[in-house]
mmCIF file of C-alpha atoms in Angstrom:
data_model
loop_
_atom_site.group_PDB
_atom_site.id
_atom_site.type_symbol
_atom_site.label_atom_id
_atom_site.label_comp_id
_atom_site.label_asym_id
_atom_site.label_seq_id
_atom_site.Cartn_x
_atom_site.Cartn_y
_atom_site.Cartn_z
ATOM 1 C CA UNK A 1 0.116 -0.021 0.111
ATOM 2 C CA UNK A 2 1.275 3.438 -0.870
ATOM 3 C CA UNK A 3 2.112 6.013 1.426
ATOM 4 C CA UNK A 4 3.323 9.899 0.916
ATOM 5 C CA UNK A 5 6.628 10.763 2.375
ATOM 6 C CA UNK A 6 6.992 14.797 3.290
ATOM 7 C CA UNK A 7 9.812 16.487 4.335
ATOM 8 C CA UNK A 8 8.218 19.706 5.731
ATOM 9 C CA UNK A 9 9.354 23.121 5.751
ATOM 10 C CA UNK A 10 9.024 24.286 2.327
ATOM 11 C CA UNK A 11 7.009 27.572 1.379
ATOM 12 C CA UNK A 12 4.633 26.588 -1.717
ATOM 13 C CA UNK A 13 5.745 28.988 -4.923
ATOM 14 C CA UNK A 14 4.680 29.192 -8.410
ATOM 15 C CA UNK A 15 2.091 28.109 -10.364
ATOM 16 C CA UNK A 16 -0.055 24.513 -11.018
ATOM 17 C CA UNK A 17 -3.368 23.994 -12.845
ATOM 18 C CA UNK A 18 -6.644 22.871 -11.149
ATOM 19 C CA UNK A 19 -8.300 19.127 -12.372
ATOM 20 C CA UNK A 20 -12.042 18.975 -13.665
ATOM 21 C CA UNK A 21 -14.321 18.280 -10.293
ATOM 22 C CA UNK A 22 -14.521 14.996 -9.019
ATOM 23 C CA UNK A 23 -18.114 15.640 -7.492
ATOM 24 C CA UNK A 24 -19.291 16.982 -10.826
ATOM 25 C CA UNK A 25 -17.586 14.601 -13.042
ATOM 26 C CA UNK A 26 -19.324 11.345 -11.618
ATOM 27 C CA UNK A 27 -22.890 12.497 -12.263
ATOM 28 C CA UNK A 28 -22.171 13.848 -15.476
ATOM 29 C CA UNK A 29 -21.024 10.425 -16.390
ATOM 30 C CA UNK A 30 -23.953 9.107 -15.351
ATOM 31 C CA UNK A 31 -25.888 11.220 -17.311
ATOM 32 C CA UNK A 32 -24.668 9.286 -20.242
ATOM 33 C CA UNK A 33 -26.814 6.200 -19.216
ATOM 34 C CA UNK A 34 -29.978 8.310 -20.539
ATOM 35 C CA UNK A 35 -29.058 8.777 -24.125
ATOM 36 C CA UNK A 36 -28.478 6.293 -26.800
ATOM 37 C CA UNK A 37 -26.353 8.794 -28.540
ATOM 38 C CA UNK A 38 -22.361 9.019 -27.682
ATOM 39 C CA UNK A 39 -22.041 11.697 -25.229
ATOM 40 C CA UNK A 40 -18.238 13.332 -24.978
ATOM 41 C CA UNK A 41 -16.656 14.728 -21.562
ATOM 42 C CA UNK A 42 -13.643 16.952 -21.284
ATOM 43 C CA UNK A 43 -11.670 18.080 -18.096
ATOM 44 C CA UNK A 44 -12.449 14.704 -16.471
ATOM 45 C CA UNK A 45 -10.050 14.202 -13.710
ATOM 46 C CA UNK A 46 -7.638 10.777 -13.531
ATOM 47 C CA UNK A 47 -8.851 9.712 -10.615
ATOM 48 C CA UNK A 48 -9.793 6.016 -8.824
ATOM 49 C CA UNK A 49 -13.296 6.862 -8.383
ATOM 50 C CA UNK A 50 -13.114 7.765 -12.100
ATOM 51 C CA UNK A 51 -11.653 4.810 -13.124
ATOM 52 C CA UNK A 52 -14.010 2.433 -10.866
ATOM 53 C CA UNK A 53 -17.303 4.221 -12.091
ATOM 54 C CA UNK A 54 -16.008 4.014 -16.041
ATOM 55 C CA UNK A 55 -15.294 0.098 -15.270
ATOM 56 C CA UNK A 56 -18.684 -0.321 -13.951
ATOM 57 C CA UNK A 57 -20.815 1.466 -17.073
ATOM 58 C CA UNK A 58 -18.437 -0.642 -18.902
ATOM 59 C CA UNK A 59 -19.825 -3.959 -17.500
ATOM 60 C CA UNK A 60 -23.360 -2.486 -17.879
ATOM 61 C CA UNK A 61 -22.470 -2.239 -21.821
ATOM 62 C CA UNK A 62 -21.338 1.084 -22.144
ATOM 63 C CA UNK A 63 -18.965 1.798 -24.739
ATOM 64 C CA UNK A 64 -16.026 3.519 -23.034
ATOM 65 C CA UNK A 65 -13.277 5.548 -24.922
ATOM 66 C CA UNK A 66 -10.706 7.481 -22.840
ATOM 67 C CA UNK A 67 -8.163 9.772 -24.197
ATOM 68 C CA UNK A 68 -6.200 11.716 -21.252
ATOM 69 C CA UNK A 69 -8.813 14.347 -19.939
ATOM 70 C CA UNK A 70 -11.371 13.251 -22.205
ATOM 71 C CA UNK A 71 -14.169 10.517 -22.170
ATOM 72 C CA UNK A 72 -17.006 9.685 -24.742
ATOM 73 C CA UNK A 73 -19.483 7.156 -23.293
ATOM 74 C CA UNK A 74 -21.849 5.210 -25.964
ATOM 75 C CA UNK A 75 -24.865 3.721 -24.337
ATOM 76 C CA UNK A 76 -26.611 2.776 -27.343
ATOM 77 C CA UNK A 77 -25.891 -1.199 -26.390
ATOM 78 C CA UNK A 78 -26.721 -0.760 -22.496
ATOM 79 C CA UNK A 79 -27.791 -3.917 -21.628
ATOM 80 C CA UNK A 80 -27.012 -4.669 -18.216
ATOM 81 C CA UNK A 81 -28.626 -2.314 -15.654
ATOM 82 C CA UNK A 82 -26.667 -3.790 -12.532
ATOM 83 C CA UNK A 83 -24.255 -2.290 -10.541
ATOM 84 C CA UNK A 84 -22.747 -5.256 -8.233
ATOM 85 C CA UNK A 85 -21.491 -5.017 -4.750
ATOM 86 C CA UNK A 86 -17.636 -6.142 -5.795
ATOM 87 C CA UNK A 87 -17.756 -3.032 -8.220
ATOM 88 C CA UNK A 88 -18.967 0.285 -5.821
ATOM 89 C CA UNK A 89 -18.167 -0.834 -2.293
ATOM 90 C CA UNK A 90 -15.537 1.605 -2.184
ATOM 91 C CA UNK A 91 -17.778 4.459 -3.762
ATOM 92 C CA UNK A 92 -20.705 6.003 -2.635
ATOM 93 C CA UNK A 93 -21.247 8.063 -6.106
ATOM 94 C CA UNK A 94 -22.117 4.798 -7.708
ATOM 95 C CA UNK A 95 -25.563 5.204 -6.453
ATOM 96 C CA UNK A 96 -25.975 7.928 -8.862
ATOM 97 C CA UNK A 97 -26.487 5.456 -11.660
ATOM 98 C CA UNK A 98 -29.815 4.419 -10.089
ATOM 99 C CA UNK A 99 -31.877 7.165 -11.534
ATOM 100 C CA UNK A 100 -30.873 7.159 -15.031
ATOM 101 C CA UNK A 101 -30.841 3.400 -15.094
ATOM 102 C CA UNK A 102 -34.737 3.394 -14.025
ATOM 103 C CA UNK A 103 -35.640 6.174 -16.387
ATOM 104 C CA UNK A 104 -33.699 4.618 -19.533
ATOM 105 C CA UNK A 105 -34.321 0.947 -18.878
ATOM 106 C CA UNK A 106 -37.095 0.624 -16.572
ATOM 107 C CA UNK A 107 -35.294 -1.278 -14.050
ATOM 108 C CA UNK A 108 -32.136 -1.178 -11.993
ATOM 109 C CA UNK A 109 -30.407 -3.250 -9.653
ATOM 110 C CA UNK A 110 -27.767 -1.537 -8.037
ATOM 111 C CA UNK A 111 -25.847 -2.236 -4.626
ATOM 112 C CA UNK A 112 -25.937 0.071 -1.492
ATOM 113 C CA UNK A 113 -22.749 1.887 -1.559
ATOM 114 C CA UNK A 114 -19.780 2.284 0.466
ATOM 115 C CA UNK A 115 -16.878 4.976 0.257
ATOM 116 C CA UNK A 116 -15.767 7.238 3.089
ATOM 117 C CA UNK A 117 -16.562 6.349 6.940
ATOM 118 C CA UNK A 118 -17.274 9.779 7.697
ATOM 119 C CA UNK A 119 -21.000 9.003 8.852
ATOM 120 C CA UNK A 120 -24.665 8.038 7.451
ATOM 121 C CA UNK A 121 -25.409 8.984 4.293
ATOM 122 C CA UNK A 122 -28.687 7.009 3.734
ATOM 123 C CA UNK A 123 -30.101 6.645 -0.013
ATOM 124 C CA UNK A 124 -33.808 6.761 1.471
ATOM 125 C CA UNK A 125 -34.644 10.148 -0.364
ATOM 126 C CA UNK A 126 -33.464 8.531 -3.660
ATOM 127 C CA UNK A 127 -35.842 6.077 -3.207
ATOM 128 C CA UNK A 128 -38.778 7.998 -1.745
ATOM 129 C CA UNK A 129 -38.348 10.431 -4.893
ATOM 130 C CA UNK A 130 -38.481 7.380 -7.238
ATOM 131 C CA UNK A 131 -41.367 5.915 -5.684
ATOM 132 C CA UNK A 132 -43.483 9.237 -5.741
ATOM 133 C CA UNK A 133 -42.195 8.692 -9.462
ATOM 134 C CA UNK A 134 -44.193 5.785 -10.001
ATOM 135 C CA UNK A 135 -41.315 3.119 -9.396
ATOM 136 C CA UNK A 136 -41.776 0.176 -7.483
ATOM 137 C CA UNK A 137 -38.634 0.076 -5.043
ATOM 138 C CA UNK A 138 -37.242 -2.847 -2.475
ATOM 139 C CA UNK A 139 -34.228 -3.272 -0.683
ATOM 140 C CA UNK A 140 -33.077 -6.647 -0.089
ATOM 141 C CA UNK A 141 -30.006 -8.446 -0.179
ATOM 142 C CA UNK A 142 -28.058 -5.214 0.110
ATOM 143 C CA UNK A 143 -29.391 -4.106 -3.336
ATOM 144 C CA UNK A 144 -31.859 -1.426 -4.517
ATOM 145 C CA UNK A 145 -34.249 -2.794 -6.949
ATOM 146 C CA UNK A 146 -36.381 -0.339 -8.858
ATOM 147 C CA UNK A 147 -38.880 -1.213 -11.631
ATOM 148 C CA UNK A 148 -41.018 1.104 -13.853
ATOM 149 C CA UNK A 149 -42.680 1.113 -17.095
ATOM 150 C CA UNK A 150 -42.223 4.830 -17.481
ATOM 151 C CA UNK A 151 -41.640 7.260 -14.572
ATOM 152 C CA UNK A 152 -44.233 9.985 -14.041
ATOM 153 C CA UNK A 153 -43.588 13.500 -13.107
ATOM 154 C CA UNK A 154 -44.370 14.313 -9.504
ATOM 155 C CA UNK A 155 -43.907 17.266 -7.130
ATOM 156 C CA UNK A 156 -40.652 15.882 -4.567
ATOM 157 C CA UNK A 157 -39.863 17.267 -1.081
ATOM 158 C CA UNK A 158 -36.473 15.845 0.223
ATOM 159 C CA UNK A 159 -36.753 15.739 3.864
ATOM 160 C CA UNK A 160 -33.044 16.710 3.977
ATOM 161 C CA UNK A 161 -30.736 18.450 1.523
ATOM 162 C CA UNK A 162 -29.012 16.031 -0.376
ATOM 163 C CA UNK A 163 -26.385 16.463 -3.207
ATOM 164 C CA UNK A 164 -26.596 12.886 -4.767
ATOM 165 C CA UNK A 165 -30.222 12.950 -4.144
ATOM 166 C CA UNK A 166 -31.112 15.966 -5.819
ATOM 167 C CA UNK A 167 -28.720 14.593 -8.834
ATOM 168 C CA UNK A 168 -30.570 11.328 -9.175
ATOM 169 C CA UNK A 169 -34.009 12.846 -8.967
ATOM 170 C CA UNK A 170 -33.162 15.189 -11.828
ATOM 171 C CA UNK A 171 -31.640 12.782 -14.115
ATOM 172 C CA UNK A 172 -34.464 10.160 -13.281
ATOM 173 C CA UNK A 173 -37.160 13.108 -14.241
ATOM 174 C CA UNK A 174 -35.508 14.062 -17.600
ATOM 175 C CA UNK A 175 -36.892 11.092 -19.292
ATOM 176 C CA UNK A 176 -40.434 11.037 -17.048
ATOM 177 C CA UNK A 177 -43.869 11.269 -18.128
ATOM 178 C CA UNK A 178 -44.493 15.159 -17.370
ATOM 179 C CA UNK A 179 -43.243 17.830 -15.006
ATOM 180 C CA UNK A 180 -41.130 16.981 -12.050
ATOM 181 C CA UNK A 181 -40.642 19.654 -9.088
ATOM 182 C CA UNK A 182 -37.732 19.117 -6.928
ATOM 183 C CA UNK A 183 -37.950 21.138 -3.557
ATOM 184 C CA UNK A 184 -35.371 21.515 -1.038
ATOM 185 C CA UNK A 185 -32.923 20.578 -3.755
ATOM 186 C CA UNK A 186 -29.277 21.109 -3.199
ATOM 187 C CA UNK A 187 -27.468 24.135 -4.876
ATOM 188 C CA UNK A 188 -23.895 23.039 -4.942
ATOM 189 C CA UNK A 189 -22.497 24.064 -8.158
ATOM 190 C CA UNK A 190 -21.590 20.739 -9.127
ATOM 191 C CA UNK A 191 -25.786 20.373 -9.556
ATOM 192 C CA UNK A 192 -25.766 23.376 -12.013
ATOM 193 C CA UNK A 193 -22.868 21.864 -14.202
ATOM 194 C CA UNK A 194 -24.782 18.495 -14.379
ATOM 195 C CA UNK A 195 -28.069 20.823 -15.257
ATOM 196 C CA UNK A 196 -26.005 22.504 -17.895
ATOM 197 C CA UNK A 197 -24.659 18.894 -19.250
ATOM 198 C CA UNK A 198 -28.338 17.546 -19.414
ATOM 199 C CA UNK A 199 -29.964 20.743 -21.439
ATOM 200 C CA UNK A 200 -27.238 20.437 -23.925
ATOM 201 C CA UNK A 201 -28.015 16.670 -24.321
ATOM 202 C CA UNK A 202 -31.932 18.157 -24.761
ATOM 203 C CA UNK A 203 -33.269 17.880 -21.196
ATOM 204 C CA UNK A 204 -35.701 20.893 -20.353
ATOM 205 C CA UNK A 205 -34.382 22.022 -16.787
ATOM 206 C CA UNK A 206 -34.801 25.465 -14.518
ATOM 207 C CA UNK A 207 -33.854 26.335 -11.432
ATOM 208 C CA UNK A 208 -30.607 24.682 -10.809
ATOM 209 C CA UNK A 209 -28.751 26.019 -8.301
ATOM 210 C CA UNK A 210 -31.837 27.079 -6.093
ATOM 211 C CA UNK A 211 -33.809 25.073 -3.785
ATOM 212 C CA UNK A 212 -36.402 24.539 -6.147
ATOM 213 C CA UNK A 213 -35.557 22.438 -9.512
ATOM 214 C CA UNK A 214 -38.125 22.004 -12.463
ATOM 215 C CA UNK A 215 -37.798 19.221 -14.988
ATOM 216 C CA UNK A 216 -40.363 18.499 -17.875
ATOM 217 C CA UNK A 217 -39.790 15.192 -19.273
ATOM 218 C CA UNK A 218 -38.796 14.553 -22.465
ATOM 219 C CA UNK A 219 -38.827 11.404 -25.039
ATOM 220 C CA UNK A 220 -35.123 11.064 -25.296
ATOM 221 C CA UNK A 221 -31.511 12.692 -25.051
ATOM 222 C CA UNK A 222 -29.399 13.113 -27.476
ATOM 223 C CA UNK A 223 -25.349 13.293 -27.282
ATOM 224 C CA UNK A 224 -23.483 16.537 -26.795
ATOM 225 C CA UNK A 225 -20.115 17.698 -25.729
ATOM 226 C CA UNK A 226 -19.633 19.301 -21.919
ATOM 227 C CA UNK A 227 -16.822 20.450 -20.421
ATOM 228 C CA UNK A 228 -16.405 19.658 -16.604
ATOM 229 C CA UNK A 229 -16.100 22.426 -14.249
ATOM 230 C CA UNK A 230 -12.886 22.903 -12.285
ATOM 231 C CA UNK A 231 -12.731 21.259 -9.021
ATOM 232 C CA UNK A 232 -13.552 23.953 -5.998
ATOM 233 C CA UNK A 233 -12.522 21.425 -3.162
ATOM 234 C CA UNK A 234 -9.160 20.960 -4.915
ATOM 235 C CA UNK A 235 -8.850 24.458 -5.246
ATOM 236 C CA UNK A 236 -9.651 25.220 -1.636
ATOM 237 C CA UNK A 237 -7.285 22.276 -0.549
ATOM 238 C CA UNK A 238 -4.151 23.887 -2.340
ATOM 239 C CA UNK A 239 -4.925 27.490 -1.274
ATOM 240 C CA UNK A 240 -4.948 26.063 2.505
ATOM 241 C CA UNK A 241 -1.713 24.267 1.784
ATOM 242 C CA UNK A 242 -0.422 28.028 0.537
ATOM 243 C CA UNK A 243 -1.664 29.566 3.365
ATOM 244 C CA UNK A 244 -0.377 27.237 5.710
ATOM 245 C CA UNK A 245 3.402 26.986 4.547
ATOM 246 C CA UNK A 246 3.228 30.961 4.428
ATOM 247 C CA UNK A 247 3.767 30.760 0.739
ATOM 248 C CA UNK A 248 2.576 32.844 -2.404
ATOM 249 C CA UNK A 249 1.387 30.682 -5.398
ATOM 250 C CA UNK A 250 -1.331 31.045 -8.472
ATOM 251 C CA UNK A 251 -3.778 28.627 -9.271
ATOM 252 C CA UNK A 252 -5.073 28.256 -13.322
ATOM 253 C CA UNK A 253 -8.294 26.837 -14.640
ATOM 254 C CA UNK A 254 -10.145 27.586 -11.745
ATOM 255 C CA UNK A 255 -12.075 30.398 -10.365
ATOM 256 C CA UNK A 256 -13.201 31.731 -6.893
ATOM 257 C CA UNK A 257 -16.788 32.232 -8.253
ATOM 258 C CA UNK A 258 -17.637 28.596 -6.494
ATOM 259 C CA UNK A 259 -15.226 29.320 -3.184
ATOM 260 C CA UNK A 260 -16.908 32.666 -1.663
ATOM 261 C CA UNK A 261 -17.054 30.857 2.000
ATOM 262 C CA UNK A 262 -13.600 29.734 1.614
ATOM 263 C CA UNK A 263 -11.943 32.411 0.278
ATOM 264 C CA UNK A 264 -13.787 34.694 3.087
ATOM 265 C CA UNK A 265 -12.342 32.319 5.678
ATOM 266 C CA UNK A 266 -8.766 32.887 4.082
ATOM 267 C CA UNK A 267 -8.765 36.716 3.777
ATOM 268 C CA UNK A 268 -10.186 36.759 7.591
ATOM 269 C CA UNK A 269 -7.069 34.610 8.492
ATOM 270 C CA UNK A 270 -4.794 37.262 6.729
ATOM 271 C CA UNK A 271 -4.164 35.768 3.215
ATOM 272 C CA UNK A 272 -3.808 38.219 0.338
ATOM 273 C CA UNK A 273 -6.036 36.479 -2.662
ATOM 274 C CA UNK A 274 -6.304 37.682 -6.199
ATOM 275 C CA UNK A 275 -9.289 36.240 -8.020
ATOM 276 C CA UNK A 276 -8.775 36.595 -11.702
ATOM 277 C CA UNK A 277 -11.299 35.227 -14.485
ATOM 278 C CA UNK A 278 -9.642 31.833 -14.607
ATOM 279 C CA UNK A 279 -7.163 31.941 -11.869
ATOM 280 C CA UNK A 280 -6.746 32.361 -7.821
ATOM 281 C CA UNK A 281 -3.254 33.782 -6.611
ATOM 282 C CA UNK A 282 -2.900 33.292 -2.751
ATOM 283 C CA UNK A 283 -0.174 35.201 -0.978
ATOM 284 C CA UNK A 284 0.340 34.099 2.919
ATOM 285 C CA UNK A 285 0.958 36.532 5.664
ATOM 286 C CA UNK A 286 3.790 36.435 7.811
ATOM 287 C CA UNK A 287 1.656 35.293 10.987
ATOM 288 C CA UNK A 288 -1.780 33.664 10.161
ATOM 289 C CA UNK A 289 -4.685 34.282 12.321
ATOM 290 C CA UNK A 290 -7.090 31.388 13.691
ATOM 291 C CA UNK A 291 -10.606 31.435 12.069
ATOM 292 C CA UNK A 292 -13.665 29.897 13.429
ATOM 293 C CA UNK A 293 -15.704 27.296 11.043
ATOM 294 C CA UNK A 294 -19.231 26.044 10.793
ATOM 295 C CA UNK A 295 -19.781 23.418 7.922
ATOM 296 C CA UNK A 296 -23.530 23.876 6.541
ATOM 297 C CA UNK A 297 -24.803 23.283 2.889
ATOM 298 C CA UNK A 298 -23.474 25.323 -0.019
ATOM 299 C CA UNK A 299 -23.429 28.472 -0.394
ATOM 300 C CA UNK A 300 -22.233 28.238 3.419
ATOM 301 C CA UNK A 301 -18.868 26.854 4.408
ATOM 302 C CA UNK A 302 -18.522 23.343 2.764
ATOM 303 C CA UNK A 303 -17.934 20.191 4.742
ATOM 304 C CA UNK A 304 -15.396 18.998 2.421
ATOM 305 C CA UNK A 305 -12.854 21.767 3.535
ATOM 306 C CA UNK A 306 -13.464 21.323 7.271
ATOM 307 C CA UNK A 307 -10.503 19.161 7.809
ATOM 308 C CA UNK A 308 -8.054 21.545 5.734
ATOM 309 C CA UNK A 309 -8.933 24.612 7.439
ATOM 310 C CA UNK A 310 -8.224 22.309 11.128
ATOM 311 C CA UNK A 311 -4.837 22.055 9.604
ATOM 312 C CA UNK A 312 -4.341 25.706 8.881
ATOM 313 C CA UNK A 313 -5.676 26.881 12.096
ATOM 314 C CA UNK A 314 -3.168 24.458 13.807
ATOM 315 C CA UNK A 315 -0.382 26.271 13.128
ATOM 316 C CA UNK A 316 -2.379 29.559 13.246
ATOM 317 C CA UNK A 317 -2.082 32.352 15.669
ATOM 318 C CA UNK A 318 -4.928 32.201 18.344
ATOM 319 C CA UNK A 319 -7.918 29.586 19.080
ATOM 320 C CA UNK A 320 -10.476 28.823 16.488
ATOM 321 C CA UNK A 321 -13.940 26.656 17.335
ATOM 322 C CA UNK A 322 -15.075 24.305 14.039
ATOM 323 C CA UNK A 323 -18.440 22.949 14.313
ATOM 324 C CA UNK A 324 -19.430 20.353 11.843
ATOM 325 C CA UNK A 325 -23.083 20.211 10.767
ATOM 326 C CA UNK A 326 -23.044 18.105 8.191
ATOM 327 C CA UNK A 327 -21.724 14.491 9.201
ATOM 328 C CA UNK A 328 -21.422 13.438 12.943
ATOM 329 C CA UNK A 329 -18.076 11.394 12.156
ATOM 330 C CA UNK A 330 -15.789 13.318 10.473
ATOM 331 C CA UNK A 331 -13.136 14.816 13.176
ATOM 332 C CA UNK A 332 -11.281 11.364 12.597
ATOM 333 C CA UNK A 333 -8.333 13.292 11.322
ATOM 334 C CA UNK A 334 -7.972 15.286 14.522
ATOM 335 C CA UNK A 335 -6.313 12.561 16.401
ATOM 336 C CA UNK A 336 -3.658 11.878 13.680
ATOM 337 C CA UNK A 337 -2.952 15.949 13.410
ATOM 338 C CA UNK A 338 -2.678 15.511 17.640
ATOM 339 C CA UNK A 339 0.331 13.049 16.808
ATOM 340 C CA UNK A 340 1.880 15.721 14.996
ATOM 341 C CA UNK A 341 1.716 17.817 17.762
ATOM 342 C CA UNK A 342 -1.351 20.108 17.013
ATOM 343 C CA UNK A 343 -3.732 21.095 20.116
ATOM 344 C CA UNK A 344 -7.149 20.030 19.276
ATOM 345 C CA UNK A 345 -9.814 19.074 21.701
ATOM 346 C CA UNK A 346 -13.077 17.593 20.457
ATOM 347 C CA UNK A 347 -16.586 17.698 21.927
ATOM 348 C CA UNK A 348 -19.196 16.138 19.788
ATOM 349 C CA UNK A 349 -19.647 18.025 16.896
ATOM 350 C CA UNK A 350 -17.317 20.891 17.970
ATOM 351 C CA UNK A 351 -13.467 20.898 17.822
ATOM 352 C CA UNK A 352 -11.498 23.582 19.809
ATOM 353 C CA UNK A 353 -8.261 23.844 17.894
ATOM 354 C CA UNK A 354 -5.393 26.171 19.836
ATOM 355 C CA UNK A 355 -2.734 27.380 17.321
ATOM 356 C CA UNK A 356 0.977 25.875 18.162
ATOM 357 C CA UNK A 357 4.423 27.293 17.089
ATOM 358 C CA UNK A 358 4.998 24.217 15.164
ATOM 359 C CA UNK A 359 4.146 20.732 14.306
ATOM 360 C CA UNK A 360 6.388 17.597 14.270
ATOM 361 C CA UNK A 361 6.874 15.373 11.929
ATOM 362 C CA UNK A 362 5.324 11.650 12.549
ATOM 363 C CA UNK A 363 3.759 8.699 10.875
ATOM 364 C CA UNK A 364 0.137 8.989 10.422
ATOM 365 C CA UNK A 365 -3.130 7.403 9.023
ATOM 366 C CA UNK A 366 -5.438 9.075 6.302
ATOM 367 C CA UNK A 367 -9.101 7.645 7.240
ATOM 368 C CA UNK A 368 -11.129 9.359 4.432
ATOM 369 C CA UNK A 369 -10.262 11.535 1.186
ATOM 370 C CA UNK A 370 -10.532 15.123 2.800
ATOM 371 C CA UNK A 371 -8.934 13.787 6.235
ATOM 372 C CA UNK A 372 -5.966 12.732 4.027
ATOM 373 C CA UNK A 373 -5.926 16.118 2.549
ATOM 374 C CA UNK A 374 -5.449 17.740 6.259
ATOM 375 C CA UNK A 375 -2.418 15.433 7.181
ATOM 376 C CA UNK A 376 -0.838 16.461 3.867
ATOM 377 C CA UNK A 377 -0.934 20.018 5.044
ATOM 378 C CA UNK A 378 0.187 19.199 8.050
ATOM 379 C CA UNK A 379 3.242 17.038 6.856
ATOM 380 C CA UNK A 380 3.839 20.136 4.490
ATOM 381 C CA UNK A 381 4.464 22.244 7.743
ATOM 382 C CA UNK A 382 5.668 19.819 10.114
ATOM 383 C CA UNK A 383 9.566 19.868 11.135
ATOM 384 C CA UNK A 384 11.337 16.918 9.841
ATOM 385 C CA UNK A 385 9.791 14.003 7.991
ATOM 386 C CA UNK A 386 5.841 12.922 7.782
ATOM 387 C CA UNK A 387 4.614 9.462 6.137
ATOM 388 C CA UNK A 388 1.033 9.453 5.554
ATOM 389 C CA UNK A 389 -0.217 6.329 5.080
ATOM 390 C CA UNK A 390 -3.235 4.709 3.461
ATOM 391 C CA UNK A 391 -3.184 7.362 0.346
ATOM 392 C CA UNK A 392 -5.530 5.556 -1.755
ATOM 393 C CA UNK A 393 -8.005 7.752 -0.025
ATOM 394 C CA UNK A 394 -6.048 10.457 -1.413
ATOM 395 C CA UNK A 395 -5.937 8.712 -5.119
ATOM 396 C CA UNK A 396 -10.005 8.845 -4.987
ATOM 397 C CA UNK A 397 -9.929 12.821 -5.328
ATOM 398 C CA UNK A 398 -6.753 14.489 -5.956
ATOM 399 C CA UNK A 399 -4.808 14.009 -9.513
ATOM 400 C CA UNK A 400 -1.071 13.794 -9.294
ATOM 401 C CA UNK A 401 -1.095 15.407 -5.974
ATOM 402 C CA UNK A 402 2.338 14.884 -5.449
ATOM 403 C CA UNK A 403 3.174 16.157 -8.793
ATOM 404 C CA UNK A 404 1.456 19.179 -8.265
ATOM 405 C CA UNK A 405 3.000 20.112 -4.987
ATOM 406 C CA UNK A 406 6.172 19.053 -5.939
ATOM 407 C CA UNK A 407 5.690 21.713 -8.857
ATOM 408 C CA UNK A 408 5.082 24.366 -6.128
ATOM 409 C CA UNK A 409 8.264 23.333 -4.348
ATOM 410 C CA UNK A 410 7.145 20.894 -1.680
ATOM 411 C CA UNK A 411 9.392 18.308 -0.737
ATOM 412 C CA UNK A 412 6.823 15.162 -1.100
ATOM 413 C CA UNK A 413 7.255 11.545 -2.519
ATOM 414 C CA UNK A 414 5.205 8.576 -3.129
ATOM 415 C CA UNK A 415 6.549 5.308 -1.420
ATOM 416 C CA UNK A 416 5.339 2.023 -2.472
ATOM 417 C CA UNK A 417 5.092 -0.782 -0.168
ATOM 418 C CA UNK A 418 7.702 -3.769 -0.880
#
């Protein structure tokens, strides 16, 4: 199992390009199931989760062609609407094939998914929505089995704001008979990107990016070409790394427009940020200030950036309070940061981080995707050598992390287990 070996102390400087968004690419690739014509996507990141999903689509009968960041999917021969446990146990996003398969094939059998162990993320809202649209849905032997002649438009209200639930139901509604209204919809930019892709394929969607989305079903969707939006969480992660190391660097191929809450907190920490049309430059101050964080659904502060800010606060001046309101088990990285010398105390969904003058390198273990990123940031500023183990989590969500950090001057290398 690979590890990252980090020699801390280097200030990040220079320029690096941000990849396409994993959390946008996964549902958008699933959208290809809705059409019998080829669909081409560009700016697709090269990540473990993307490879897993493409393998899953291929076993369903989808023809997959990939060249660098370009992927073409042809679902004209789709003949196996099943997502087996063996292929989806490591990736929660696999549930996103459910809606498109039911809408296109009239049936789907999808294993309940896995993913990061950061708390309960039930799929009941997906099931409730499909049932309201006329599907017969059962859950047995670890699989969701849905059957319908054709989905019917309906008024859907989700009991909680769910990103994948909104995406699944929006895709399913594209081929339903009549209009579907999704209330209490998630508002994330990735949902807007998915809607833009579906519209390019011939769907009729309005309201994406608000809490009410309207979808008027059509008979069929056609082929299209769509560019995946930049990854706002990768962008935020590198901004935190630059800030924590006292660096000065520029990120290209991205935008601050998706990151208002994150940028505001970095400015509060004392960072100087220059936002260009498709680039962001951050210059860190000599002394960074601790900043309080409260996670909440978009457009508030994203839960996927909480761990990175905990690492940043660990070496800032002052004390910060971090409240996690999305997932109940998302402070597992705190114990590993403590191994590096961070002063962190946890009480339920609240963490108190007291900044220390320095961290010390040590062996640490990643517990989930974003926790992995926080340990890398901490390792970049720690004195001596830090080894981050179980980095397969990182490979699920960060493309060529060690290469990109190396381009900014970090001393990071991948070590393969013998």
